[in-house]
Structures are given as C-alpha cells and as structure tokens.
Coordinates of N, CA and C in Angstrom, one line a residue:
K10 N -4.6 25.2 -6.8 CA -4.9 26.0 -5.6 C -6.1 25.5 -4.9
R11 N -7.0 24.8 -5.7 CA -8.2 24.3 -5.1 C -8.0 23.0 -4.5
S12 N -8.6 22.7 -3.3 CA -8.4 21.4 -2.7 C -9.4 20.3 -3.4
G13 N -9.0 19.1 -3.2 CA -9.8 18.0 -3.8 C -9.4 16.7 -3.2
V14 N -9.9 15.6 -3.8 CA -9.6 14.3 -3.3 C -8.4 13.8 -4.1
V15 N -7.3 13.4 -3.4 CA -6.2 12.8 -4.1 C -6.0 11.4 -3.7
L16 N -6.0 10.5 -4.7 CA -5.8 9.1 -4.5 C -4.4 8.8 -4.9
V17 N -3.6 8.3 -4.0 CA -2.2 8.0 -4.2 C -2.1 6.5 -4.2
C18 N -1.7 5.9 -5.4 CA -1.5 4.5 -5.6 C 0.0 4.2 -5.5
T19 N 0.4 3.3 -4.6 CA 1.8 3.1 -4.4 C 2.0 1.7 -3.7
D20 N 3.2 1.1 -4.0 CA 3.6 -0.1 -3.3 C 4.1 0.2 -1.9
L21 N 4.4 1.5 -1.6 CA 4.8 2.0 -0.4 C 6.1 1.3 0.1
L22 N 7.0 1.1 -0.8 CA 8.2 0.5 -0.5 C 9.0 1.3 0.5
D23 N 9.0 2.6 0.5 CA 9.6 3.4 1.4 C 8.6 4.3 2.1
L24 N 8.1 3.8 3.3 CA 7.1 4.5 4.0 C 7.5 5.9 4.5
T25 N 8.8 6.0 4.9 CA 9.3 7.3 5.4 C 9.3 8.4 4.3
L26 N 9.7 8.0 3.1 CA 9.7 8.9 2.0 C 8.3 9.3 1.6
A27 N 7.4 8.3 1.5 CA 6.0 8.6 1.2 C 5.3 9.5 2.2
E28 N 5.6 9.4 3.5 CA 5.0 10.2 4.5 C 5.1 11.7 4.2
K29 N 6.3 12.1 3.8 CA 6.5 13.5 3.5 C 5.6 14.0 2.4
G30 N 5.4 13.3 1.3 CA 4.6 13.7 0.2 C 3.1 13.6 0.6
L31 N 2.7 12.6 1.3 CA 1.3 12.5 1.8 C 1.0 13.7 2.7
L32 N 1.8 14.0 3.6 CA 1.6 15.1 4.6 C 1.5 16.4 3.8
S33 N 2.4 16.6 2.8 CA 2.4 17.8 2.0 C 1.1 18.0 1.3
L34 N 0.5 16.9 0.8 CA -0.8 17.0 0.1 C -1.9 17.4 1.1
R35 N -1.8 16.8 2.3 CA -2.8 17.0 3.4 C -2.7 18.5 3.8
Q36 N -1.5 19.0 4.0 CA -1.3 20.4 4.5 C -1.9 21.4 3.5
R37 N -1.9 21.0 2.2 CA -2.5 21.9 1.2 C -4.0 21.8 1.1
G38 N -4.6 21.1 2.0 CA -6.0 21.0 2.1 C -6.7 19.9 1.4
H39 N -5.9 19.0 0.8 CA -6.5 17.9 0.0 C -7.0 16.8 0.9
E40 N -8.0 16.1 0.5 CA -8.4 14.9 1.2 C -7.6 13.8 0.5
V41 N -6.8 13.1 1.2 CA -5.8 12.2 0.7 C -6.2 10.7 1.1
V42 N -6.2 9.9 0.1 CA -6.5 8.4 0.3 C -5.3 7.7 -0.3
L43 N -4.7 6.8 0.5 CA -3.6 6.0 0.1 C -4.1 4.6 -0.3
A44 N -3.9 4.3 -1.6 CA -4.2 2.9 -2.0 C -2.9 2.2 -2.0
H45 N -2.7 1.3 -1.0 CA -1.4 0.6 -0.9 C -1.5 -0.7 -1.7
L46 N -0.7 -0.7 -2.8 CA -0.8 -1.8 -3.7 C 0.3 -2.9 -3.4
L47 N -0.2 -4.1 -3.1 CA 0.6 -5.3 -3.0 C -0.1 -6.4 -3.8
T48 N 0.7 -7.2 -4.4 CA 0.2 -8.3 -5.2 C -0.4 -9.4 -4.3
P49 N -1.3 -10.2 -4.8 CA -1.7 -11.4 -4.0 C -0.5 -12.2 -3.5
D50 N 0.5 -12.4 -4.4 CA 1.7 -13.2 -4.0 C 2.4 -12.5 -2.8
E51 N 2.4 -11.2 -2.7 CA 3.0 -10.5 -1.6 C 2.2 -10.7 -0.3
L52 N 0.9 -10.6 -0.5 CA 0.0 -10.7 0.6 C -0.2 -12.1 1.2
H53 N -0.1 -13.1 0.3 CA -0.3 -14.5 0.6 C 0.7 -15.4 -0.1
P54 N 1.9 -15.3 0.3 CA 3.0 -16.1 -0.5 C 2.8 -17.6 -0.3
T55 N 3.0 -18.3 -1.5 CA 2.8 -19.7 -1.5 C 4.1 -20.4 -1.9
L56 N 5.1 -19.7 -2.3 CA 6.4 -20.3 -2.7 C 7.0 -21.1 -1.6
D57 N 7.8 -22.1 -2.0 CA 8.5 -23.0 -1.0 C 9.8 -23.4 -1.6
G58 N 10.7 -23.7 -0.7 CA 12.0 -24.3 -1.0 C 13.0 -23.2 -1.4
D59 N 14.1 -23.7 -2.1 CA 15.2 -22.9 -2.6 C 14.8 -22.1 -3.8
L60 N 14.9 -20.8 -3.8 CA 14.4 -19.9 -4.9 C 15.5 -18.9 -5.2
A61 N 15.5 -18.4 -6.5 CA 16.2 -17.3 -6.9 C 15.2 -16.2 -7.3
L62 N 15.1 -15.2 -6.4 CA 14.1 -14.1 -6.6 C 14.8 -13.0 -7.4
V63 N 14.2 -12.5 -8.4 CA 14.8 -11.4 -9.2 C 13.9 -10.1 -9.0
D64 N 14.6 -9.0 -8.6 CA 14.0 -7.7 -8.3 C 13.6 -7.2 -9.7
A65 N 12.4 -6.9 -9.9 CA 11.9 -6.4 -11.2 C 12.4 -5.1 -11.6
E66 N 12.8 -4.3 -10.6 CA 13.2 -2.9 -10.8 C 14.7 -2.8 -11.0
T67 N 15.5 -3.6 -10.3 CA 17.0 -3.5 -10.4 C 17.6 -4.7 -11.1
G68 N 16.9 -5.8 -11.3 CA 17.4 -7.0 -11.9 C 18.3 -7.8 -11.0
E69 N 18.5 -7.4 -9.8 CA 19.3 -8.1 -8.8 C 18.6 -9.4 -8.4
T70 N 19.4 -10.4 -8.2 CA 18.9 -11.7 -7.8 C 19.3 -12.0 -6.4
L71 N 18.3 -12.6 -5.7 CA 18.5 -12.9 -4.2 C 18.1 -14.4 -4.1
E72 N 19.0 -15.2 -3.6 CA 18.7 -16.6 -3.4 C 18.2 -16.7 -2.0
V73 N 17.1 -17.4 -1.8 CA 16.5 -17.6 -0.5 C 15.9 -19.0 -0.4
T74 N 15.7 -19.4 0.8 CA 15.1 -20.6 1.1 C 13.8 -20.3 1.9
L75 N 12.7 -20.7 1.4 CA 11.4 -20.4 2.0 C 10.9 -21.7 2.7
S76 N 10.6 -21.5 3.9 CA 10.0 -22.6 4.7 C 8.8 -22.1 5.5
P77 N 8.1 -23.0 6.1 CA 6.9 -22.4 6.9 C 7.4 -21.4 7.9
S78 N 8.5 -21.6 8.5 CA 8.9 -20.6 9.6 C 9.4 -19.3 8.9
T79 N 10.0 -19.3 7.8 CA 10.4 -18.0 7.1 C 9.2 -17.3 6.6
R80 N 8.2 -18.1 6.1 CA 7.0 -17.5 5.6 C 6.2 -16.9 6.8
A81 N 6.2 -17.5 8.0 CA 5.5 -16.9 9.2 C 6.2 -15.7 9.6
S82 N 7.6 -15.6 9.5 CA 8.3 -14.4 9.9 C 8.0 -13.3 8.9
Y83 N 7.9 -13.6 7.6 CA 7.5 -12.6 6.6 C 6.1 -12.1 6.9
M84 N 5.2 -13.0 7.2 CA 3.8 -12.6 7.4 C 3.7 -11.7 8.6
N85 N 4.5 -11.9 9.7 CA 4.5 -11.1 10.9 C 5.0 -9.7 10.5
A86 N 6.2 -9.7 9.8 CA 6.8 -8.4 9.4 C 5.8 -7.6 8.5
L87 N 5.2 -8.3 7.5 CA 4.2 -7.7 6.6 C 3.1 -7.0 7.4
Q88 N 2.5 -7.8 8.3 CA 1.4 -7.3 9.1 C 1.8 -6.0 9.9
Q89 N 3.0 -6.1 10.5 CA 3.5 -4.9 11.2 C 3.6 -3.7 10.3
Y90 N 4.2 -3.9 9.1 CA 4.3 -2.8 8.1 C 3.0 -2.3 7.7
L91 N 2.0 -3.1 7.4 CA 0.6 -2.7 7.1 C 0.0 -1.9 8.2
D92 N 0.2 -2.4 9.4 CA -0.4 -1.7 10.6 C 0.3 -0.3 10.8
N93 N 1.6 -0.2 10.5 CA 2.2 1.1 10.6 C 1.7 2.0 9.5
A94 N 1.5 1.5 8.3 CA 1.0 2.4 7.2 C -0.4 2.9 7.5
A95 N -1.2 1.9 8.0 CA -2.6 2.3 8.3 C -2.7 3.2 9.5
G96 N -1.8 3.0 10.5 CA -1.8 3.8 11.6 C -1.3 5.3 11.3
F97 N -0.3 5.4 10.5 CA 0.1 6.7 10.0 C -1.0 7.5 9.4
C98 N -1.7 6.8 8.5 CA -2.9 7.4 7.8 C -3.9 7.8 8.8
R99 N -4.3 7.0 9.7 CA -5.3 7.3 10.7 C -4.9 8.5 11.5
R100 N -3.6 8.5 12.0 CA -3.2 9.6 12.8 C -3.2 11.0 12.1
H101 N -3.0 10.9 10.8 CA -3.0 12.2 10.0 C -4.2 12.5 9.2
G102 N -5.3 11.8 9.5 CA -6.5 12.0 8.8 C -6.5 11.6 7.3
L103 N -5.7 10.6 6.9 CA -5.7 10.2 5.6 C -6.5 8.9 5.5
G104 N -7.1 8.6 4.3 CA -7.8 7.4 4.1 C -6.7 6.3 3.7
Y105 N -7.0 5.1 4.0 CA -6.1 4.0 3.7 C -6.8 2.8 3.1
L106 N -6.4 2.3 2.0 CA -7.0 1.2 1.4 C -5.9 0.2 0.9
L107 N -6.0 -1.0 1.4 CA -5.0 -2.1 0.9 C -5.6 -2.6 -0.4
W108 N -4.8 -2.6 -1.4 CA -5.3 -3.0 -2.8 C -4.4 -4.1 -3.3
D109 N -5.0 -5.2 -3.7 CA -4.2 -6.3 -4.1 C -4.0 -6.4 -5.7
G110 N -4.5 -5.3 -6.3 CA -4.3 -5.2 -7.8 C -5.2 -6.0 -8.6
T111 N -6.1 -6.8 -8.0 CA -7.0 -7.6 -8.8 C -8.3 -6.9 -9.1
T112 N -8.5 -5.8 -8.4 CA -9.7 -4.9 -8.7 C -9.2 -3.8 -9.6
A113 N -10.0 -3.5 -10.6 CA -9.7 -2.5 -11.6 C -9.6 -1.1 -10.9
I114 N -8.6 -0.3 -11.4 CA -8.4 1.0 -10.9 C -9.7 1.9 -10.9
D115 N -10.5 1.8 -11.9 CA -11.7 2.6 -12.0 C -12.7 2.2 -10.9
D116 N -12.7 0.9 -10.5 CA -13.5 0.5 -9.4 C -13.0 1.0 -8.1
I117 N -11.7 1.0 -7.9 CA -11.1 1.6 -6.7 C -11.4 3.1 -6.6
V118 N -11.3 3.8 -7.7 CA -11.6 5.2 -7.7 C -13.1 5.5 -7.3
T119 N -13.9 4.7 -8.0 CA -15.4 4.8 -7.7 C -15.6 4.5 -6.2
R120 N -15.0 3.5 -5.6 CA -15.2 3.1 -4.2 C -14.8 4.3 -3.3
V121 N -13.6 4.8 -3.6 CA -13.1 6.0 -2.8 C -14.1 7.2 -2.9
L122 N -14.5 7.5 -4.1 CA -15.4 8.6 -4.2 C -16.8 8.4 -3.5
R123 N -17.2 7.2 -3.6 CA -18.5 6.9 -2.9 C -18.3 7.0 -1.4
Q124 N -17.2 6.4 -0.8 CA -16.9 6.5 0.6 C -16.8 7.9 1.1
R125 N -16.3 8.8 0.2 CA -16.2 10.2 0.6 C -17.4 11.0 0.3
G126 N -18.5 10.4 -0.2 CA -19.8 11.1 -0.4 C -19.8 11.9 -1.6
I127 N -18.8 11.7 -2.5 CA -18.8 12.5 -3.7 C -19.6 11.9 -4.8
L128 N -19.7 10.6 -4.9 CA -20.6 9.9 -5.8 C -21.6 9.1 -5.0
R129 N -22.7 8.9 -5.6 CA -23.8 8.1 -4.9 C -23.9 6.8 -5.6

C-alpha cells in the first residue's frame, strides 16, 4: 500500500505488454525506473556471414545472412525501438536506463537510488 521506488529489469521484448504493467505501477504511486537489458552483442553486433541463430527461450533456429547492410538495418530498427521505449518512459514520468548487463545489478540499484536522492 505504500509507494516506493520500483526498478523493473527487462529485455523489453514486448513493449506494448510491458507498458501496461509499468503504467499500473506508476498509477499506484510508485516511482518506476525501467532498466532495459540488452547484451553487448545485441547493442553492437559483430557477427557476419551465414549463421544459424538459436532462440534461447524457444529453441527455434533461424538461418540468416548478416552483411553490412543488414547490420545497418538492424541498428536503425534497434535505435528506433530504444527511442520508443525511452520516449514512453519520459512521457509517463518513468526513469529509463539502458543496461548492457556488464554492470553488476547492485551497482545499477545503487545508481538508481542515488539519482533519485535516496542514497548519497
């Protein structure tokens, strides 16, 4: 019943689905910070050529060919997705943090609490 700071860590695979939960937390008076988790490989892909990518959650395999032009298309789509996520958070008074997973979670929590003035 008491409000507080809520840190939501997610890969944000489905932004539309996440929006409902984030707004629900905000409407309950919580200060919400979204830690959007993407791996360094997702943020800066270096793979090239013909590949068989395996979905870690479903086990499905997708065969793709990565070239400089497909990587550029991916990077454009990724930037648009990140901009949409950050824009949603900004419009609704939520904090947004892009997290590449290389920083320890306790450091992320400490950073968020310091930004919010809860820790010094």
